[in-house]
PDB file of C-alpha atoms in Angstrom:
ATOM      1  CA  MET A   1       1.462   5.030  -0.266  1.00  0.00           C
ATOM      2  CA  PHE A   2       1.675   7.128  -3.411  1.00  0.00           C
ATOM      3  CA  ASN A   3       5.472   7.116  -3.171  1.00  0.00           C
ATOM      4  CA  GLN A   4       5.577   3.313  -3.494  1.00  0.00           C
ATOM      5  CA  TYR A   5       3.407   3.312  -6.625  1.00  0.00           C
ATOM      6  CA  PHE A   6       5.109   6.242  -8.306  1.00  0.00           C
ATOM      7  CA  GLY A   7       8.542   4.893  -7.384  1.00  0.00           C
ATOM      8  CA  ASN A   8       7.747   1.488  -8.862  1.00  0.00           C
ATOM      9  CA  TYR A   9       6.565   3.216 -12.044  1.00  0.00           C
ATOM     10  CA  LEU A  10       9.892   5.037 -12.311  1.00  0.00           C
ATOM     11  CA  LEU A  11      11.719   1.713 -11.993  1.00  0.00           C
ATOM     12  CA  GLU A  12       9.557   0.037 -14.623  1.00  0.00           C
ATOM     13  CA  LYS A  13      10.199   2.918 -17.039  1.00  0.00           C
ATOM     14  CA  LYS A  14      13.938   2.866 -16.177  1.00  0.00           C
ATOM     15  CA  LEU A  15      13.805   6.522 -15.163  1.00  0.00           C
ATOM     16  CA  ILE A  16      15.693   5.790 -11.954  1.00  0.00           C
ATOM     17  CA  LYS A  17      17.976   3.026 -10.706  1.00  0.00           C
ATOM     18  CA  PRO A  18      16.947   0.695  -7.835  1.00  0.00           C
ATOM     19  CA  GLU A  19      19.704   2.006  -5.568  1.00  0.00           C
ATOM     20  CA  GLU A  20      18.636   5.591  -6.307  1.00  0.00           C
ATOM     21  CA  LEU A  21      15.030   4.791  -5.448  1.00  0.00           C
ATOM     22  CA  ARG A  22      16.088   3.158  -2.179  1.00  0.00           C
ATOM     23  CA  MET A  23      18.041   6.288  -1.308  1.00  0.00           C
ATOM     24  CA  VAL A  24      15.217   8.737  -2.004  1.00  0.00           C
ATOM     25  CA  LEU A  25      12.637   6.575  -0.210  1.00  0.00           C
ATOM     26  CA  ALA A  26      14.906   6.468   2.833  1.00  0.00           C
ATOM     27  CA  GLU A  27      15.263  10.239   2.799  1.00  0.00           C
ATOM     28  CA  GLN A  28      11.662  11.169   2.024  1.00  0.00           C
ATOM     29  CA  LYS A  29      10.468  10.410   5.541  1.00  0.00           C
ATOM     30  CA  SER A  30      12.563  13.168   7.093  1.00  0.00           C
ATOM     31  CA  ASP A  31      12.402  15.900   4.455  1.00  0.00           C
ATOM     32  CA  LYS A  32       9.709  18.570   4.447  1.00  0.00           C
ATOM     33  CA  VAL A  33       7.868  18.874   1.150  1.00  0.00           C
ATOM     34  CA  LYS A  34       8.045  22.247  -0.585  1.00  0.00           C
ATOM     35  CA  LEU A  35       4.884  24.039  -1.636  1.00  0.00           C
ATOM     36  CA  GLY A  36       6.008  24.265  -5.255  1.00  0.00           C
ATOM     37  CA  VAL A  37       6.199  20.496  -5.615  1.00  0.00           C
ATOM     38  CA  LEU A  38       2.887  20.082  -3.778  1.00  0.00           C
ATOM     39  CA  ALA A  39       1.289  22.623  -6.122  1.00  0.00           C
ATOM     40  CA  ILE A  40       2.486  20.696  -9.191  1.00  0.00           C
ATOM     41  CA  ASP A  41       1.450  17.397  -7.650  1.00  0.00           C
ATOM     42  CA  SER A  42      -2.039  18.740  -6.946  1.00  0.00           C
ATOM     43  CA  GLY A  43      -2.389  20.142 -10.456  1.00  0.00           C
ATOM     44  CA  TYR A  44      -2.785  23.731  -9.261  1.00  0.00           C
ATOM     45  CA  MET A  45       0.425  25.007 -10.867  1.00  0.00           C
ATOM     46  CA  ASN A  46       2.790  23.916 -13.600  1.00  0.00           C
ATOM     47  CA  ALA A  47       6.591  23.839 -13.556  1.00  0.00           C
ATOM     48  CA  ALA A  48       6.957  27.149 -15.405  1.00  0.00           C
ATOM     49  CA  GLN A  49       4.755  28.911 -12.850  1.00  0.00           C
ATOM     50  CA  VAL A  50       6.666  27.406  -9.914  1.00  0.00           C
ATOM     51  CA  ASN A  51       9.987  28.436 -11.447  1.00  0.00           C
ATOM     52  CA  LYS A  52       8.667  31.974 -11.935  1.00  0.00           C
ATOM     53  CA  ILE A  53       7.756  32.212  -8.232  1.00  0.00           C
ATOM     54  CA  HIS A  54      11.228  30.928  -7.323  1.00  0.00           C
ATOM     55  CA  ARG A  55      12.800  33.675  -9.458  1.00  0.00           C
ATOM     56  CA  ILE A  56      10.651  36.305  -7.749  1.00  0.00           C
ATOM     57  CA  GLN A  57      11.659  34.887  -4.357  1.00  0.00           C
ATOM     58  CA  ALA A  58      15.309  35.298  -5.326  1.00  0.00           C
ATOM     59  CA  ALA A  59      14.657  39.039  -5.566  1.00  0.00           C
ATOM     60  CA  LYS A  60      12.047  39.438  -2.838  1.00  0.00           C
ATOM     61  CA  ASP A  61      11.927  38.046   0.694  1.00  0.00           C
ATOM     62  CA  ARG A  62       8.380  36.759   0.316  1.00  0.00           C
ATOM     63  CA  LYS A  63       6.685  33.419   0.979  1.00  0.00           C
ATOM     64  CA  PHE A  64       5.916  31.125  -1.942  1.00  0.00           C
ATOM     65  CA  GLY A  65       2.193  30.999  -1.167  1.00  0.00           C
ATOM     66  CA  GLU A  66       1.798  34.756  -0.942  1.00  0.00           C
ATOM     67  CA  LEU A  67       3.477  35.293  -4.300  1.00  0.00           C
ATOM     68  CA  ALA A  68       1.514  32.477  -5.959  1.00  0.00           C
ATOM     69  CA  ILE A  69      -1.747  34.132  -4.889  1.00  0.00           C
ATOM     70  CA  GLU A  70      -0.560  37.538  -6.103  1.00  0.00           C
ATOM     71  CA  GLU A  71       0.320  36.056  -9.493  1.00  0.00           C
ATOM     72  CA  GLY A  72      -3.102  34.411  -9.694  1.00  0.00           C
ATOM     73  CA  TYR A  73      -1.752  30.861  -9.624  1.00  0.00           C
ATOM     74  CA  LEU A  74      -3.391  29.844  -6.345  1.00  0.00           C
ATOM     75  CA  THR A  75      -6.535  30.771  -4.443  1.00  0.00           C
ATOM     76  CA  GLU A  76      -6.596  31.233  -0.678  1.00  0.00           C
ATOM     77  CA  ASN A  77      -8.429  27.913  -0.285  1.00  0.00           C
ATOM     78  CA  GLN A  78      -5.913  26.097  -2.463  1.00  0.00           C
ATOM     79  CA  LEU A  79      -3.015  27.512  -0.459  1.00  0.00           C
ATOM     80  CA  ASP A  80      -4.670  26.445   2.798  1.00  0.00           C
ATOM     81  CA  GLU A  81      -5.101  22.948   1.367  1.00  0.00           C
ATOM     82  CA  LEU A  82      -1.434  22.770   0.369  1.00  0.00           C
ATOM     83  CA  LEU A  83      -0.259  24.068   3.747  1.00  0.00           C
ATOM     84  CA  ASN A  84      -2.365  21.458   5.546  1.00  0.00           C
ATOM     85  CA  ALA A  85      -0.957  18.737   3.304  1.00  0.00           C
ATOM     86  CA  GLN A  86       2.543  19.997   4.035  1.00  0.00           C
ATOM     87  CA  LYS A  87       1.955  19.697   7.773  1.00  0.00           C
ATOM     88  CA  LYS A  88       0.403  16.234   7.591  1.00  0.00           C
ATOM     89  CA  SER A  89       2.711  14.423   5.215  1.00  0.00           C
ATOM     90  CA  ASN A  90       6.334  13.588   4.737  1.00  0.00           C
ATOM     91  CA  SER A  91       8.063  14.673   1.574  1.00  0.00           C
ATOM     92  CA  LEU A  92       6.781  13.419  -1.728  1.00  0.00           C
ATOM     93  CA  LEU A  93       9.105  11.237  -3.714  1.00  0.00           C
ATOM     94  CA  GLY A  94       9.228  14.004  -6.320  1.00  0.00           C
ATOM     95  CA  GLN A  95      10.708  16.456  -3.828  1.00  0.00           C
ATOM     96  CA  ILE A  96      13.775  14.287  -3.229  1.00  0.00           C
ATOM     97  CA  LEU A  97      14.123  13.478  -6.923  1.00  0.00           C
ATOM     98  CA  ILE A  98      14.302  17.203  -7.628  1.00  0.00           C
ATOM     99  CA  ASP A  99      16.558  18.057  -4.671  1.00  0.00           C
ATOM    100  CA  LYS A 100      19.021  15.305  -5.626  1.00  0.00           C
ATOM    101  CA  GLY A 101      19.117  16.449  -9.234  1.00  0.00           C
ATOM    102  CA  PHE A 102      17.528  13.335 -10.739  1.00  0.00           C
ATOM    103  CA  PHE A 103      14.626  15.397 -12.126  1.00  0.00           C
ATOM    104  CA  SER A 104      14.062  19.036 -12.994  1.00  0.00           C
ATOM    105  CA  LEU A 105      10.681  20.545 -12.154  1.00  0.00           C
ATOM    106  CA  GLU A 106       9.760  20.248 -15.824  1.00  0.00           C
ATOM    107  CA  LYS A 107      10.727  16.579 -16.028  1.00  0.00           C
ATOM    108  CA  TYR A 108       8.883  15.799 -12.789  1.00  0.00           C
ATOM    109  CA  GLU A 109       5.747  17.481 -14.124  1.00  0.00           C
ATOM    110  CA  LYS A 110       5.971  15.524 -17.391  1.00  0.00           C
ATOM    111  CA  VAL A 111       6.645  12.141 -15.751  1.00  0.00           C
ATOM    112  CA  LEU A 112       3.883  12.661 -13.182  1.00  0.00           C
ATOM    113  CA  ALA A 113       1.372  13.449 -15.932  1.00  0.00           C
ATOM    114  CA  GLN A 114       2.420  10.328 -17.852  1.00  0.00           C
ATOM    115  CA  TYR A 115       2.119   8.209 -14.697  1.00  0.00           C
ATOM    116  CA  ARG A 116      -1.429   9.412 -14.123  1.00  0.00           C
ATOM    117  CA  GLU A 117      -2.308   8.429 -17.678  1.00  0.00           C
ATOM    118  CA  ASP A 118      -0.556   5.054 -17.605  1.00  0.00           C
ATOM    119  CA  ALA A 119      -1.833   4.053 -14.150  1.00  0.00           C
ATOM    120  CA  GLN A 120      -5.461   4.484 -15.260  1.00  0.00           C
ATOM    121  CA  LEU A 121      -6.344   5.910 -11.865  1.00  0.00           C
ATOM    122  CA  THR A 122      -8.803   8.738 -11.366  1.00  0.00           C
ATOM    123  CA  SER A 123      -7.695  11.963  -9.685  1.00  0.00           C
ATOM    124  CA  ASP A 124      -9.687  10.911  -6.602  1.00  0.00           C
ATOM    125  CA  GLU A 125      -7.917   7.541  -6.499  1.00  0.00           C
ATOM    126  CA  ILE A 126      -4.498   9.158  -6.779  1.00  0.00           C
ATOM    127  CA  GLN A 127      -5.474  11.549  -3.989  1.00  0.00           C
ATOM    128  CA  ALA A 128      -6.513   8.567  -1.847  1.00  0.00           C
ATOM    129  CA  LEU A 129      -3.025   7.093  -2.311  1.00  0.00           C
ATOM    130  CA  LYS A 130      -1.430  10.394  -1.311  1.00  0.00           C
ATOM    131  CA  ASN A 131      -3.671  10.718   1.738  1.00  0.00           C
ATOM    132  CA  ASN A 132      -3.191   7.062   2.792  1.00  0.00           C
ATOM    133  CA  ASP A 133      -6.982   6.712   2.787  1.00  0.00           C
ATOM    134  CA  ILE A 134      -7.199   2.982   3.557  1.00  0.00           C
ATOM    135  CA  THR A 135     -10.919   2.656   2.788  1.00  0.00           C
ATOM    136  CA  GLU A 136     -10.569   4.191  -0.663  1.00  0.00           C
ATOM    137  CA  ILE A 137      -7.271   2.430  -1.377  1.00  0.00           C
ATOM    138  CA  ALA A 138      -8.826  -0.955  -0.624  1.00  0.00           C
ATOM    139  CA  GLU A 139     -11.622  -0.187  -3.085  1.00  0.00           C
ATOM    140  CA  ILE A 140      -9.111   0.665  -5.828  1.00  0.00           C
ATOM    141  CA  PHE A 141      -7.612  -2.815  -5.752  1.00  0.00           C
ATOM    142  CA  LEU A 142     -10.900  -4.644  -5.314  1.00  0.00           C
ATOM    143  CA  LYS A 143     -12.522  -3.244  -8.464  1.00  0.00           C
ATOM    144  CA  THR A 144     -12.444  -6.702 -10.001  1.00  0.00           C
ATOM    145  CA  LEU A 145     -14.809  -8.055  -7.346  1.00  0.00           C
ATOM    146  CA  SER A 146     -18.572  -7.770  -7.835  1.00  0.00           C
ATOM    147  CA  ALA A 147     -20.039  -5.064  -5.632  1.00  0.00           C
ATOM    148  CA  GLN A 148     -22.805  -6.726  -3.604  1.00  0.00           C
ATOM    149  CA  GLN A 149     -21.729 -10.345  -3.255  1.00  0.00           C
ATOM    150  CA  ASP A 150     -18.243  -9.472  -2.103  1.00  0.00           C
ATOM    151  CA  ARG A 151     -18.966  -6.914   0.621  1.00  0.00           C
ATOM    152  CA  ILE A 152     -17.411  -9.011   3.388  1.00  0.00           C
ATOM    153  CA  PRO A 153     -14.166  -9.683   1.469  1.00  0.00           C
ATOM    154  CA  ARG A 154     -13.905  -5.934   0.849  1.00  0.00           C
ATOM    155  CA  GLU A 155     -14.328  -5.064   4.513  1.00  0.00           C
ATOM    156  CA  TYR A 156     -11.994  -7.887   5.510  1.00  0.00           C
ATOM    157  CA  PHE A 157      -9.215  -6.728   3.186  1.00  0.00           C
ATOM    158  CA  GLU A 158      -9.623  -3.119   4.302  1.00  0.00           C
ATOM    159  CA  LEU A 159      -9.002  -4.174   7.915  1.00  0.00           C
ATOM    160  CA  PHE A 160      -6.117  -6.435   6.847  1.00  0.00           C
ATOM    161  CA  LEU A 161      -4.519  -3.485   5.064  1.00  0.00           C
ATOM    162  CA  ARG A 162      -4.978  -1.275   8.124  1.00  0.00           C
ATOM    163  CA  ASN A 163      -3.317  -3.865  10.341  1.00  0.00           C
ATOM    164  CA  ILE A 164      -0.392  -4.337   7.953  1.00  0.00           C
ATOM    165  CA  VAL A 165       0.200  -0.576   7.930  1.00  0.00           C
ATOM    166  CA  ARG A 166      -0.321  -0.288  11.690  1.00  0.00           C
ATOM    167  CA  PHE A 167       1.777  -3.236  12.877  1.00  0.00           C
ATOM    168  CA  ILE A 168       4.110  -4.345  10.084  1.00  0.00           C
ATOM    169  CA  ASP A 169       4.999  -1.907   7.301  1.00  0.00           C
ATOM    170  CA  ASP A 170       3.531   1.340   5.976  1.00  0.00           C
ATOM    171  CA  GLU A 171       5.553   1.062   2.741  1.00  0.00           C
ATOM    172  CA  ILE A 172       3.054  -1.227   1.052  1.00  0.00           C
ATOM    173  CA  ARG A 173       2.060  -1.452  -2.607  1.00  0.00           C
ATOM    174  CA  MET A 174      -0.840  -3.663  -3.710  1.00  0.00           C
ATOM    175  CA  GLU A 175      -1.811  -5.114  -7.063  1.00  0.00           C
ATOM    176  CA  PRO A 176      -5.444  -5.607  -8.147  1.00  0.00           C
ATOM    177  CA  ALA A 177      -7.342  -8.629  -6.826  1.00  0.00           C
ATOM    178  CA  VAL A 178      -7.483 -11.663  -9.089  1.00  0.00           C
ATOM    179  CA  THR A 179      -9.556 -14.842  -8.953  1.00  0.00           C
ATOM    180  CA  VAL A 180      -7.511 -18.030  -9.415  1.00  0.00           C
ATOM    181  CA  GLU A 181      -8.314 -21.719  -9.906  1.00  0.00           C
ATOM    182  CA  SER A 182      -5.553 -22.839  -7.516  1.00  0.00           C
ATOM    183  CA  TYR A 183      -2.645 -21.295  -5.653  1.00  0.00           C
ATOM    184  CA  PRO A 184       0.790 -22.871  -4.991  1.00  0.00           C
ATOM    185  CA  PHE A 185       2.679 -21.543  -1.984  1.00  0.00           C
ATOM    186  CA  ASP A 186       5.981 -21.883  -0.152  1.00  0.00           C
ATOM    187  CA  TYR A 187       4.486 -21.007   3.228  1.00  0.00           C
ATOM    188  CA  LEU A 188       0.915 -20.066   4.059  1.00  0.00           C
ATOM    189  CA  VAL A 189      -0.367 -18.511   7.282  1.00  0.00           C
ATOM    190  CA  THR A 190      -4.036 -19.374   7.437  1.00  0.00           C
ATOM    191  CA  GLN A 191      -7.124 -19.621   9.594  1.00  0.00           C
ATOM    192  CA  GLY A 192     -10.581 -20.938   8.855  1.00  0.00           C
ATOM    193  CA  ILE A 193     -13.776 -19.193   9.975  1.00  0.00           C
ATOM    194  CA  GLU A 194     -17.051 -21.044  10.504  1.00  0.00           C
ATOM    195  CA  GLY A 195     -20.649 -19.951  11.035  1.00  0.00           C
ATOM    196  CA  LYS A 196     -23.355 -18.098   9.128  1.00  0.00           C
ATOM    197  CA  TYR A 197     -20.818 -16.784   6.600  1.00  0.00           C
ATOM    198  CA  PRO A 198     -17.910 -19.255   6.563  1.00  0.00           C
ATOM    199  CA  PHE A 199     -14.767 -18.179   4.782  1.00  0.00           C
ATOM    200  CA  PHE A 200     -11.066 -18.869   4.653  1.00  0.00           C
ATOM    201  CA  SER A 201      -8.223 -16.358   4.739  1.00  0.00           C
ATOM    202  CA  GLY A 202      -4.483 -16.047   5.058  1.00  0.00           C
ATOM    203  CA  PHE A 203      -1.302 -14.737   3.522  1.00  0.00           C
ATOM    204  CA  ALA A 204       1.551 -16.521   1.776  1.00  0.00           C
ATOM    205  CA  ALA A 205       5.206 -15.705   1.189  1.00  0.00           C
ATOM    206  CA  SER A 206       8.708 -17.109   1.142  1.00  0.00           C
ATOM    207  CA  GLU A 207      10.414 -18.294   4.323  1.00  0.00           C
ATOM    208  CA  THR A 208      12.658 -15.214   4.392  1.00  0.00           C
ATOM    209  CA  VAL A 209       9.784 -12.752   4.068  1.00  0.00           C
ATOM    210  CA  LEU A 210       7.618 -14.477   6.673  1.00  0.00           C
ATOM    211  CA  THR A 211      10.534 -14.633   9.107  1.00  0.00           C
ATOM    212  CA  ARG A 212      10.976 -10.881   8.799  1.00  0.00           C
ATOM    213  CA  PHE A 213       7.212 -10.339   9.107  1.00  0.00           C
ATOM    214  CA  ALA A 214       7.156 -12.425  12.293  1.00  0.00           C
ATOM    215  CA  ALA A 215      10.155 -10.591  13.748  1.00  0.00           C
ATOM    216  CA  ILE A 216       8.508  -7.203  13.242  1.00  0.00           C
ATOM    217  CA  TYR A 217       5.236  -8.291  14.838  1.00  0.00           C
ATOM    218  CA  ALA A 218       6.924 -10.093  17.741  1.00  0.00           C
ATOM    219  CA  GLU A 219       9.463  -7.274  18.182  1.00  0.00           C
ATOM    220  CA  GLU A 220      12.127  -9.977  18.407  1.00  0.00           C
ATOM    221  CA  GLU A 221      15.278 -10.847  16.473  1.00  0.00           C
ATOM    222  CA  LEU A 222      14.358 -13.954  14.474  1.00  0.00           C
ATOM    223  CA  ALA A 223      16.777 -15.701  12.127  1.00  0.00           C
ATOM    224  CA  GLU A 224      14.541 -18.489  10.860  1.00  0.00           C
ATOM    225  CA  LEU A 225      10.937 -19.584  10.574  1.00  0.00           C
ATOM    226  CA  ASP A 226      11.012 -21.508  13.841  1.00  0.00           C
ATOM    227  CA  ALA A 227       8.267 -22.181  16.385  1.00  0.00           C
ATOM    228  CA  LEU A 228       8.478 -18.649  17.816  1.00  0.00           C
ATOM    229  CA  ALA A 229       8.181 -17.120  14.357  1.00  0.00           C
ATOM    230  CA  LYS A 230       5.213 -19.312  13.474  1.00  0.00           C
ATOM    231  CA  ASP A 231       3.526 -18.399  16.760  1.00  0.00           C
ATOM    232  CA  SER A 232       4.002 -14.710  15.918  1.00  0.00           C
ATOM    233  CA  LEU A 233       2.488 -15.153  12.448  1.00  0.00           C
ATOM    234  CA  GLY A 234      -0.469 -17.074  13.837  1.00  0.00           C
ATOM    235  CA  GLU A 235      -1.001 -14.460  16.529  1.00  0.00           C
ATOM    236  CA  PHE A 236      -1.071 -11.657  13.948  1.00  0.00           C
ATOM    237  CA  LEU A 237      -3.711 -13.406  11.857  1.00  0.00           C
ATOM    238  CA  ASN A 238      -5.697 -14.505  14.903  1.00  0.00           C
ATOM    239  CA  CYS A 239      -5.758 -10.955  16.298  1.00  0.00           C
ATOM    240  CA  HIS A 240      -6.750  -9.557  12.911  1.00  0.00           C
ATOM    241  CA  ASN A 241      -9.556 -12.082  12.501  1.00  0.00           C
ATOM    242  CA  GLY A 242     -10.694 -11.507  16.065  1.00  0.00           C
ATOM    243  CA  LEU A 243     -11.098  -7.798  15.357  1.00  0.00           C
ATOM    244  CA  PHE A 244     -13.006  -8.518  12.166  1.00  0.00           C
ATOM    245  CA  LEU A 245     -15.348 -11.012  13.822  1.00  0.00           C
ATOM    246  CA  SER A 246     -16.005  -8.499  16.572  1.00  0.00           C
ATOM    247  CA  GLU A 247     -17.098  -5.969  13.935  1.00  0.00           C
ATOM    248  CA  LEU A 248     -19.372  -8.553  12.317  1.00  0.00           C
ATOM    249  CA  ALA A 249     -20.874  -9.465  15.689  1.00  0.00           C
ATOM    250  CA  HIS A 250     -22.052  -5.862  16.057  1.00  0.00           C
ATOM    251  CA  LYS A 251     -23.937  -6.396  12.779  1.00  0.00           C
ATOM    252  CA  GLY A 252     -25.566  -9.582  14.047  1.00  0.00           C
ATOM    253  CA  ILE A 253     -23.238 -12.016  12.244  1.00  0.00           C
ATOM    254  CA  GLU A 254     -21.748 -14.569  14.635  1.00  0.00           C
ATOM    255  CA  LEU A 255     -18.733 -16.539  13.399  1.00  0.00           C
ATOM    256  CA  ASP A 256     -16.162 -18.817  15.038  1.00  0.00           C
ATOM    257  CA  LEU A 257     -12.416 -18.949  14.514  1.00  0.00           C
ATOM    258  CA  GLN A 258     -10.517 -22.139  13.838  1.00  0.00           C
ATOM    259  CA  VAL A 259      -6.909 -22.562  14.927  1.00  0.00           C
ATOM    260  CA  ALA A 260      -4.373 -20.501  12.992  1.00  0.00           C
ATOM    261  CA  GLU A 261      -1.590 -22.507  11.371  1.00  0.00           C
ATOM    262  CA  VAL A 262       1.423 -22.179   9.093  1.00  0.00           C
ATOM    263  CA  LYS A 263       1.421 -24.604   6.172  1.00  0.00           C
ATOM    264  CA  ALA A 264       4.493 -25.410   4.055  1.00  0.00           C
ATOM    265  CA  ALA A 265       4.932 -26.305   0.373  1.00  0.00           C
ATOM    266  CA  GLY A 266       1.399 -26.861  -0.823  1.00  0.00           C
ATOM    267  CA  ILE A 267      -1.369 -25.912  -3.215  1.00  0.00           C
ATOM    268  CA  VAL A 268      -4.676 -24.289  -2.273  1.00  0.00           C
ATOM    269  CA  ASN A 269      -7.533 -25.953  -4.172  1.00  0.00           C
ATOM    270  CA  PRO A 270     -10.655 -23.826  -3.625  1.00  0.00           C
ATOM    271  CA  ALA A 271     -14.160 -25.178  -3.207  1.00  0.00           C
ATOM    272  CA  GLY A 272     -15.572 -21.820  -4.343  1.00  0.00           C
ATOM    273  CA  LYS A 273     -13.990 -18.486  -5.243  1.00  0.00           C
ATOM    274  CA  LEU A 274     -10.343 -17.906  -4.356  1.00  0.00           C
ATOM    275  CA  TYR A 275      -9.027 -14.327  -4.419  1.00  0.00           C
ATOM    276  CA  ILE A 276      -5.368 -13.292  -4.404  1.00  0.00           C
ATOM    277  CA  ILE A 277      -4.039  -9.772  -3.820  1.00  0.00           C
ATOM    278  CA  PRO A 278      -0.244  -9.419  -4.171  1.00  0.00           C
ATOM    279  CA  CYS A 279       1.128  -6.998  -1.569  1.00  0.00           C
ATOM    280  CA  HIS A 280       4.673  -5.655  -1.908  1.00  0.00           C
ATOM    281  CA  LEU A 281       6.251  -4.683   1.426  1.00  0.00           C
ATOM    282  CA  SER A 282       9.614  -3.006   1.951  1.00  0.00           C
ATOM    283  CA  PHE A 283      11.182  -6.409   2.709  1.00  0.00           C
ATOM    284  CA  GLY A 284       9.418  -8.580   0.136  1.00  0.00           C
ATOM    285  CA  GLN A 285       6.078  -9.755  -1.239  1.00  0.00           C
ATOM    286  CA  ILE A 286       3.180 -11.413   0.542  1.00  0.00           C
ATOM    287  CA  ASP A 287       0.009 -12.618  -1.153  1.00  0.00           C
ATOM    288  CA  PHE A 288      -3.272 -11.954   0.633  1.00  0.00           C
ATOM    289  CA  ILE A 289      -5.655 -14.899   0.192  1.00  0.00           C
ATOM    290  CA  PHE A 290      -9.415 -15.053   0.671  1.00  0.00           C
ATOM    291  CA  ALA A 291     -11.825 -17.872  -0.180  1.00  0.00           C
ATOM    292  CA  ASP A 292     -15.595 -18.014   0.313  1.00  0.00           C
ATOM    293  CA  ALA A 293     -15.370 -21.645   1.479  1.00  0.00           C
ATOM    294  CA  HIS A 294     -12.752 -23.776   3.189  1.00  0.00           C
ATOM    295  CA  PRO A 295     -10.457 -25.152   0.451  1.00  0.00           C
ATOM    296  CA  ASP A 296      -8.636 -28.439   0.104  1.00  0.00           C
ATOM    297  CA  PHE A 297      -4.856 -28.622   0.180  1.00  0.00           C
ATOM    298  CA  SER A 298      -2.454 -30.781  -1.759  1.00  0.00           C
ATOM    299  CA  GLU A 299       1.269 -31.115  -1.267  1.00  0.00           C
ATOM    300  CA  THR A 300       3.976 -30.000  -3.664  1.00  0.00           C
ATOM    301  CA  ARG A 301       7.191 -31.909  -3.963  1.00  0.00           C
ATOM    302  CA  ALA A 302      10.482 -30.080  -3.696  1.00  0.00           C
ATOM    303  CA  SER A 303      12.634 -30.363  -6.818  1.00  0.00           C
ATOM    304  CA  ASN A 304      16.033 -32.070  -6.531  1.00  0.00           C
TER     305      ASN A 304
END
């Protein structure tokens, strides 16, 4: 997920054009990351040190890692860590930026350092994004929620994030959770939950985005938000909630699901707390919604 966050930062700072970002994101899945870029990304080496190893390699038929250890830039453990990361992951966005000539190693190092400062993320949080550590990533964007009272929303969102990545789109970028007084929506996929800990959840988006979401989950070609698309959306949320309620049941919390539905053109008016987490997918934005009580709804009128 780090690529999505770093890529968005580059767009915001106008360091790359949208079409260039789309190109490098499309290519990053198939390219193997080089150890030099991984070493810079991990903070073990700087650009000057990587360039020095490359110059030595031009004269000697030696592996990057071996030379980096000889020069005292890496330890054996650090090299093992980088090699494991190289095996597990696709190419970092930075690798393609460098290969395509958008960035030099020096510029990549400088921009990456500035991103870390501007993003106000700890080194552990950035590593969680690189490792796609869903548990830690969920915590990053739920910092605004109080720790004890909001344990269930945290666990619920973590599972929601896992299911989005598993079934819909692994190119997801979240924004921090916010509490709102009301929430207007175009379309809202929702389902109430009753019992010892009643709550309300769902996700909202435009018709185009939800149609694409439904098509991916149903593995069908869908051109509009018709009955089949709405059934697919409801099934996704119902399956997600079923999994979550099963986990709660193992903890002695028994809850019941209401019928999933797709609402159009309305406003959510919460009876208690209403949380929103914007989630940017590769095909558009959805807003994750969670309320600690079943809200009221009012209609919005379409403008002429």
